[in-house]
XYZ file of C-alpha atoms in Angstrom:
439
model
C -14.065 -20.075 -36.290
C -10.578 -21.520 -36.116
C -9.437 -19.200 -38.908
C -9.527 -16.019 -36.809
C -6.952 -17.465 -34.401
C -4.450 -18.163 -37.198
C -1.945 -15.515 -38.241
C -1.778 -16.347 -41.968
C -4.380 -17.717 -44.331
C -3.385 -20.277 -46.951
C -1.240 -18.782 -49.698
C -0.333 -15.579 -47.830
C 3.223 -14.310 -48.247
C 4.844 -14.040 -44.767
C 7.247 -11.238 -45.719
C 4.526 -9.171 -47.380
C 2.124 -9.667 -44.475
C 4.792 -8.833 -41.914
C 5.596 -5.569 -43.665
C 1.935 -4.582 -43.953
C 1.254 -5.321 -40.285
C 4.406 -3.467 -39.230
C 3.224 -0.360 -41.095
C -0.203 -0.698 -39.473
C 1.461 -1.032 -36.060
C 3.463 2.156 -36.533
C 0.320 3.935 -37.719
C -1.535 2.713 -34.623
C 1.226 4.051 -32.364
C 0.853 7.381 -34.175
C -2.843 7.456 -33.290
C -4.355 6.192 -36.515
C -7.172 3.634 -36.812
C -6.357 -0.015 -37.453
C -7.791 -1.925 -40.391
C -6.954 -4.790 -42.743
C -4.778 -6.793 -42.876
C -4.603 -6.606 -39.059
C -6.862 -9.201 -37.423
C -9.580 -7.833 -35.166
C -8.249 -9.764 -32.164
C -4.796 -8.210 -32.735
C -6.225 -4.688 -32.987
C -8.138 -5.287 -29.756
C -4.970 -6.576 -28.071
C -3.010 -3.525 -29.208
C -5.709 -1.365 -27.646
C -5.457 -3.271 -24.359
C -1.667 -2.958 -24.428
C -1.856 0.783 -25.026
C -4.399 1.231 -22.226
C -2.048 -0.680 -19.922
C 0.701 1.872 -20.721
C 2.961 -0.787 -22.229
C 5.868 0.876 -24.046
C 6.359 -0.162 -27.669
C 10.083 -0.680 -27.045
C 9.950 -2.322 -23.628
C 10.706 -5.934 -22.731
C 8.939 -8.142 -20.212
C 9.929 -7.596 -16.569
C 11.404 -10.461 -14.562
C 9.237 -11.218 -11.503
C 10.704 -14.474 -10.148
C 14.334 -15.560 -9.759
C 16.383 -18.193 -7.955
C 14.673 -19.750 -4.908
C 11.353 -17.988 -5.520
C 11.214 -19.351 -9.067
C 12.201 -22.857 -7.959
C 9.557 -22.878 -5.219
C 6.856 -21.661 -7.602
C 7.744 -24.395 -10.095
C 7.564 -27.083 -7.403
C 4.176 -25.915 -6.172
C 2.498 -25.266 -9.520
C 0.162 -27.913 -10.939
C 1.682 -27.578 -14.411
C 4.903 -29.033 -13.020
C 3.106 -32.383 -12.879
C 2.650 -32.420 -16.649
C 5.991 -30.904 -17.616
C 7.305 -34.380 -18.633
C 4.350 -34.642 -21.019
C 5.096 -31.218 -22.509
C 8.699 -32.293 -23.081
C 7.587 -35.560 -24.652
C 5.142 -33.912 -27.058
C 6.918 -30.651 -27.834
C 10.462 -30.770 -26.455
C 12.020 -32.920 -29.174
C 10.516 -31.040 -32.081
C 11.463 -27.719 -30.446
C 15.110 -28.786 -30.408
C 15.008 -30.092 -33.969
C 12.844 -27.304 -35.364
C 14.925 -24.414 -33.991
C 12.223 -23.077 -31.719
C 11.356 -23.047 -28.021
C 8.893 -24.758 -25.717
C 7.695 -22.557 -22.866
C 5.155 -22.957 -20.082
C 3.651 -19.990 -18.212
C 1.499 -19.735 -15.101
C -1.915 -18.077 -14.935
C -0.327 -14.639 -14.458
C 1.836 -14.974 -17.569
C 5.061 -15.679 -15.693
C 7.282 -18.113 -17.562
C 8.027 -21.252 -15.547
C 10.119 -23.134 -18.102
C 11.805 -22.329 -21.420
C 13.462 -25.220 -23.249
C 14.654 -25.951 -26.774
C 17.328 -25.041 -29.290
C 20.355 -23.504 -27.493
C 21.057 -20.716 -29.995
C 17.370 -19.756 -30.123
C 17.322 -19.615 -26.313
C 20.288 -17.242 -26.323
C 18.519 -14.928 -28.748
C 15.314 -15.117 -26.716
C 17.184 -14.076 -23.562
C 17.830 -10.680 -25.175
C 14.106 -9.895 -24.975
C 13.689 -11.439 -21.491
C 11.930 -14.551 -22.802
C 13.350 -16.376 -19.788
C 12.000 -18.242 -16.742
C 10.535 -15.834 -14.223
C 9.683 -13.111 -16.770
C 6.099 -11.892 -16.912
C 4.615 -12.065 -20.411
C 1.033 -11.085 -19.625
C -0.411 -8.532 -22.053
C -0.393 -5.830 -19.400
C 3.380 -6.246 -18.949
C 4.645 -7.338 -22.381
C 1.958 -6.294 -24.839
C 0.463 -8.563 -27.492
C 2.146 -11.987 -27.495
C 0.866 -15.553 -27.730
C 1.101 -16.570 -24.034
C -0.270 -13.241 -22.768
C -3.011 -12.944 -25.373
C -4.060 -16.590 -24.920
C -4.471 -15.839 -21.204
C -6.377 -12.616 -21.915
C -8.784 -14.361 -24.301
C -8.895 -17.817 -22.716
C -8.336 -19.342 -26.154
C -5.471 -20.796 -28.224
C -3.941 -18.123 -30.439
C -1.087 -17.576 -32.871
C 0.868 -14.292 -32.989
C 2.995 -13.553 -36.026
C 5.979 -11.184 -36.232
C 4.823 -7.536 -36.255
C 1.517 -8.498 -34.615
C 3.503 -8.309 -31.352
C 2.890 -4.952 -29.701
C 6.447 -4.486 -28.443
C 9.053 -4.073 -31.170
C 11.752 -6.245 -29.500
C 9.386 -9.260 -29.811
C 8.482 -8.648 -33.463
C 11.186 -10.938 -34.950
C 9.380 -13.854 -33.296
C 6.290 -15.935 -34.074
C 4.525 -17.966 -31.385
C 1.470 -20.125 -30.721
C -0.010 -20.755 -27.277
C -2.974 -22.540 -25.703
C -4.439 -22.247 -22.191
C -4.327 -25.278 -19.899
C -7.235 -25.598 -17.460
C -7.738 -27.443 -14.212
C -9.966 -30.367 -15.308
C -11.911 -30.186 -12.043
C -12.766 -26.472 -11.923
C -11.945 -25.306 -15.484
C -9.821 -22.542 -13.968
C -6.939 -21.530 -16.248
C -3.664 -22.829 -14.789
C -1.422 -21.252 -17.430
C -0.418 -21.727 -21.060
C 1.838 -23.935 -23.158
C 3.622 -22.128 -25.982
C 6.026 -22.666 -28.864
C 8.102 -19.708 -30.038
C 10.441 -19.337 -32.996
C 10.623 -17.943 -36.506
C 8.150 -17.408 -39.327
C 7.953 -21.166 -39.954
C 5.599 -21.375 -36.968
C 3.014 -19.222 -38.767
C 1.121 -22.285 -39.982
C -2.075 -24.024 -38.871
C 0.001 -26.958 -37.619
C 1.700 -25.048 -34.803
C -1.589 -23.801 -33.354
C -3.202 -27.237 -33.655
C -0.152 -28.784 -31.988
C -0.199 -26.591 -28.876
C -3.973 -26.946 -28.601
C -3.710 -30.755 -28.727
C -0.868 -30.653 -26.196
C -2.935 -28.540 -23.809
C -5.850 -31.007 -24.050
C -3.482 -33.938 -23.419
C -2.123 -32.162 -20.335
C -5.639 -31.629 -19.003
C -6.423 -35.308 -19.526
C -3.277 -36.318 -17.661
C -4.069 -33.917 -14.813
C -7.546 -35.429 -14.577
C -5.913 -38.830 -14.064
C -3.294 -37.551 -11.594
C -5.456 -35.346 -9.385
C -7.720 -36.773 -6.660
C -11.073 -37.903 -7.993
C -13.960 -35.617 -7.126
C -17.612 -35.401 -7.971
C -18.335 -33.487 -11.172
C -17.933 -29.765 -10.530
C -20.356 -27.504 -12.318
C -18.786 -24.131 -12.953
C -20.399 -20.922 -14.179
C -18.036 -18.371 -15.736
C -19.445 -14.866 -15.393
C -16.421 -12.583 -14.899
C -15.614 -10.400 -17.877
C -18.302 -12.107 -19.979
C -21.508 -10.669 -21.441
C -23.021 -14.171 -21.480
C -22.205 -16.887 -18.943
C -20.493 -20.164 -19.810
C -21.768 -23.206 -17.877
C -19.422 -26.181 -17.513
C -21.394 -29.257 -16.540
C -18.444 -31.122 -15.006
C -18.626 -33.796 -17.691
C -16.854 -34.176 -21.009
C -19.370 -32.391 -23.236
C -18.819 -28.844 -24.428
C -19.832 -26.029 -22.051
C -23.248 -24.436 -22.455
C -23.302 -20.809 -23.601
C -26.172 -18.958 -21.977
C -27.999 -15.895 -23.266
C -28.038 -12.667 -21.295
C -31.236 -13.259 -19.279
C -30.483 -16.938 -18.663
C -26.997 -15.948 -17.478
C -28.537 -13.637 -14.896
C -31.018 -16.263 -13.685
C -28.445 -19.047 -13.297
C -26.025 -16.703 -11.513
C -28.733 -15.568 -9.079
C -29.820 -19.147 -8.369
C -26.204 -20.309 -7.966
C -25.735 -17.514 -5.419
C -28.871 -18.608 -3.513
C -28.636 -22.409 -3.236
C -31.636 -22.389 -0.894
C -33.729 -21.157 -3.810
C -35.745 -18.039 -4.612
C -39.484 -17.506 -4.806
C -40.913 -16.227 -8.067
C -41.469 -12.803 -6.534
C -37.932 -12.540 -5.133
C -36.352 -13.742 -8.375
C -38.422 -11.204 -10.343
C -37.249 -8.438 -7.993
C -33.600 -9.453 -8.462
C -34.046 -9.523 -12.240
C -36.398 -6.610 -12.963
C -36.324 -4.433 -9.857
C -39.424 -2.322 -9.336
C -40.463 -2.516 -13.008
C -44.004 -3.697 -13.620
C -43.315 -7.056 -15.281
C -45.968 -9.737 -15.660
C -45.297 -13.022 -13.799
C -45.937 -14.735 -17.142
C -42.733 -13.150 -18.503
C -40.600 -14.743 -15.784
C -42.333 -18.115 -16.116
C -41.678 -18.077 -19.862
C -37.975 -17.329 -19.292
C -37.699 -20.173 -16.777
C -39.510 -22.550 -19.103
C -37.003 -21.803 -21.856
C -34.128 -22.160 -19.399
C -35.448 -25.550 -18.247
C -35.155 -26.682 -21.854
C -31.435 -25.877 -21.627
C -30.681 -27.114 -18.086
C -33.121 -30.020 -17.812
C -33.345 -31.485 -14.287
C -30.710 -29.054 -12.979
C -33.491 -26.446 -12.650
C -36.294 -27.037 -10.155
C -39.228 -24.933 -8.945
C -41.175 -24.147 -5.745
C -38.892 -22.397 -4.977
C -36.808 -21.866 -8.097
C -33.439 -23.459 -7.431
C -30.570 -25.462 -8.888
C -30.656 -29.124 -7.893
C -26.841 -29.382 -7.683
C -24.230 -26.946 -6.540
C -22.882 -24.671 -9.270
C -19.664 -22.854 -8.441
C -18.895 -19.561 -10.115
C -15.606 -17.856 -10.887
C -16.975 -15.095 -8.655
C -16.766 -17.602 -5.773
C -13.068 -18.167 -6.490
C -12.324 -14.456 -6.144
C -14.489 -14.072 -3.039
C -12.914 -17.098 -1.320
C -9.409 -15.786 -1.976
C -10.421 -12.450 -0.449
C -11.931 -14.259 2.541
C -8.564 -15.997 3.001
C -6.692 -12.684 2.878
C -5.059 -13.539 -0.458
C -5.557 -10.573 -2.839
C -2.892 -11.904 -5.224
C -4.916 -15.049 -6.001
C -8.120 -13.006 -6.097
C -6.662 -10.586 -8.634
C -5.328 -13.423 -10.806
C -8.814 -15.009 -10.849
C -10.635 -11.730 -11.578
C -11.194 -11.748 -15.337
C -13.226 -8.557 -15.372
C -16.533 -7.164 -14.072
C -19.301 -9.686 -13.463
C -21.722 -9.830 -16.463
C -20.742 -6.223 -17.263
C -23.727 -5.467 -19.535
C -26.365 -6.724 -17.102
C -28.708 -4.184 -15.526
C -30.514 -6.715 -13.320
C -30.454 -5.190 -9.805
C -29.270 -8.402 -8.124
C -26.441 -8.812 -10.627
C -25.431 -5.133 -10.445
C -25.250 -5.435 -6.660
C -23.005 -8.524 -6.831
C -20.820 -6.898 -9.473
C -20.250 -3.788 -7.382
C -19.698 -5.701 -4.159
C -17.057 -7.957 -5.693
C -15.142 -5.146 -7.373
C -15.309 -3.016 -4.235
C -14.006 -5.882 -2.057
C -11.130 -6.556 -4.440
C -10.200 -2.866 -4.726
C -10.269 -2.382 -0.965
C -8.032 -5.430 -0.488
C -5.527 -4.143 -3.048
C -5.512 -0.645 -1.581
C -5.044 -2.042 1.921
C -2.199 -4.359 0.897
C -0.350 -1.566 -0.966
C 1.686 -4.107 -2.913
C 3.127 -2.211 -5.915
C 3.052 -5.314 -8.137
C -0.633 -5.982 -7.459
C -1.565 -2.326 -7.829
C 0.418 -2.122 -11.065
C -1.473 -5.135 -12.412
C -4.818 -3.557 -11.460
C -4.204 -0.173 -13.091
C -3.080 -1.889 -16.305
C -6.518 -3.462 -16.798
C -9.420 -1.813 -18.669
C -11.455 -1.745 -15.439
C -8.623 -0.314 -13.320
C -6.865 2.046 -15.709
C -8.802 5.136 -14.531
C -8.876 4.197 -10.850
C -7.463 7.367 -9.293
C -7.175 5.912 -5.789
C -5.267 2.887 -7.067
C -2.841 5.114 -8.999
C -2.295 7.214 -5.874
C -1.653 4.071 -3.839
C 0.742 2.743 -6.494
C 2.759 5.974 -6.546
C 2.906 5.915 -2.762
C 4.098 2.316 -2.713
C 6.847 2.733 -5.308
C 10.391 3.773 -4.397
C 11.078 7.421 -5.400
C 13.232 6.499 -8.389
C 10.427 4.346 -9.892
C 7.658 6.911 -9.679
C 8.160 9.031 -12.799
C 5.807 7.283 -15.239
C 3.092 6.386 -12.679
C 3.422 9.898 -11.276
C 2.766 11.404 -14.690
C -0.293 9.181 -15.135
C -1.513 10.194 -11.677
C -1.226 13.897 -12.475
C -3.111 13.364 -15.736
C -5.958 11.661 -13.884
C -6.054 14.351 -11.210
C -6.368 16.937 -13.938
C -9.028 14.945 -15.752
C -11.127 14.636 -12.600
C -10.939 18.348 -11.865
C -8.637 18.106 -8.856
C -6.733 21.360 -8.779
C -8.607 22.687 -11.853
C -11.094 25.583 -12.065
C -14.604 24.614 -11.079
C -16.749 23.693 -14.059
C -13.761 22.874 -16.278
C -15.361 19.568 -17.298
C -14.716 15.990 -16.207
C -14.773 12.556 -17.853
C -17.233 9.813 -17.031
C -16.843 8.601 -13.452
C -17.054 5.010 -12.200
C -19.527 5.874 -9.481
C -18.242 5.232 -5.981
C -14.825 4.172 -7.235
C -13.569 7.765 -7.379
C -14.056 10.907 -5.358
C -16.653 12.922 -7.242
C -15.283 15.996 -9.057
C -16.527 19.434 -8.126
C -19.885 20.473 -9.549
C -20.098 23.913 -11.081
């Protein structure tokens, strides 16, 4: 529903709501549970921010400056639609005392434009070109949370996780590559409480769709690209490459389409059953019934003898794997939205999930880039990765190691390293960590 993405319902008092959310935020920081009037998506974002070790009083770090920033702007696809952003949002930003900003897929601001006095105030919290406003670096905020959720969102006042950003209200929408549906970045408007209305969210969402339409006209024509999103999702999302809405697949259908997309040559009924059910004694009728229901969803895209997809379907897993093949862990990490179908227990899916995560981790550990390692350990799937924390501490200059070093020592203690045998350990992530001693 559109309503959950809006900060204020009709008739709500902004000052009263801001005060209530601010009290809830302080209670959350003190370790208390979060309830009404805090939206569920905000509570979830606060949890992600806390897990990423974002400080409640910190400001966004600046990643890109000078020539590096200029080069990134020139190369980024969103630069091609910046004139459109200015046409649709630039004028009203100047007149309405707020800002237009555009961020890349990693949450780094490429452009900030608008009212001069508002820009000066925004500079005090590092809302400037080159600053990184992803959730894992700046807490809950509209650009970062829109990227984390892949959906337009509005963030009001004290809903921001970091206190320096709480005087602001913002609305942001992701912009996707019309050919692959990969998120290119976000378009955002930021200002005062007057932006806490349905109109601001609708405006950025419409602007993002207009930008995608213009990119479709500007970019070289290609055959329709069918894309299956499976990273960080319990159920896959199938984009057909045409204008209609994507198809949301159930859990079993998600597994089947992913397995067939990964085996374009097709799979026999027996092999597909093995990939789905393992050694369990499952009747062939069960698989045939699942495929019959799936054919009702996919139509001629699903064929049999052997079971196969009649057109190529790319997956977001492919994007990560191809970046790793090219020796580009930065692009791979940016494209990795989380474990592949994380709730699936199908043996073939579990194997792909582990292989992809292991490849990405090994690439990050080998590169020893502190920025990439820092991004990894700030994610829910990397926050307890002891080896990554050790690599991060080793890659940082001595003066920057205090906070990561403290986190590293906490993890070493939790995993029983240097503790008495049998002292107890938390849940392990399998092969990701060295196994703790067994009493």
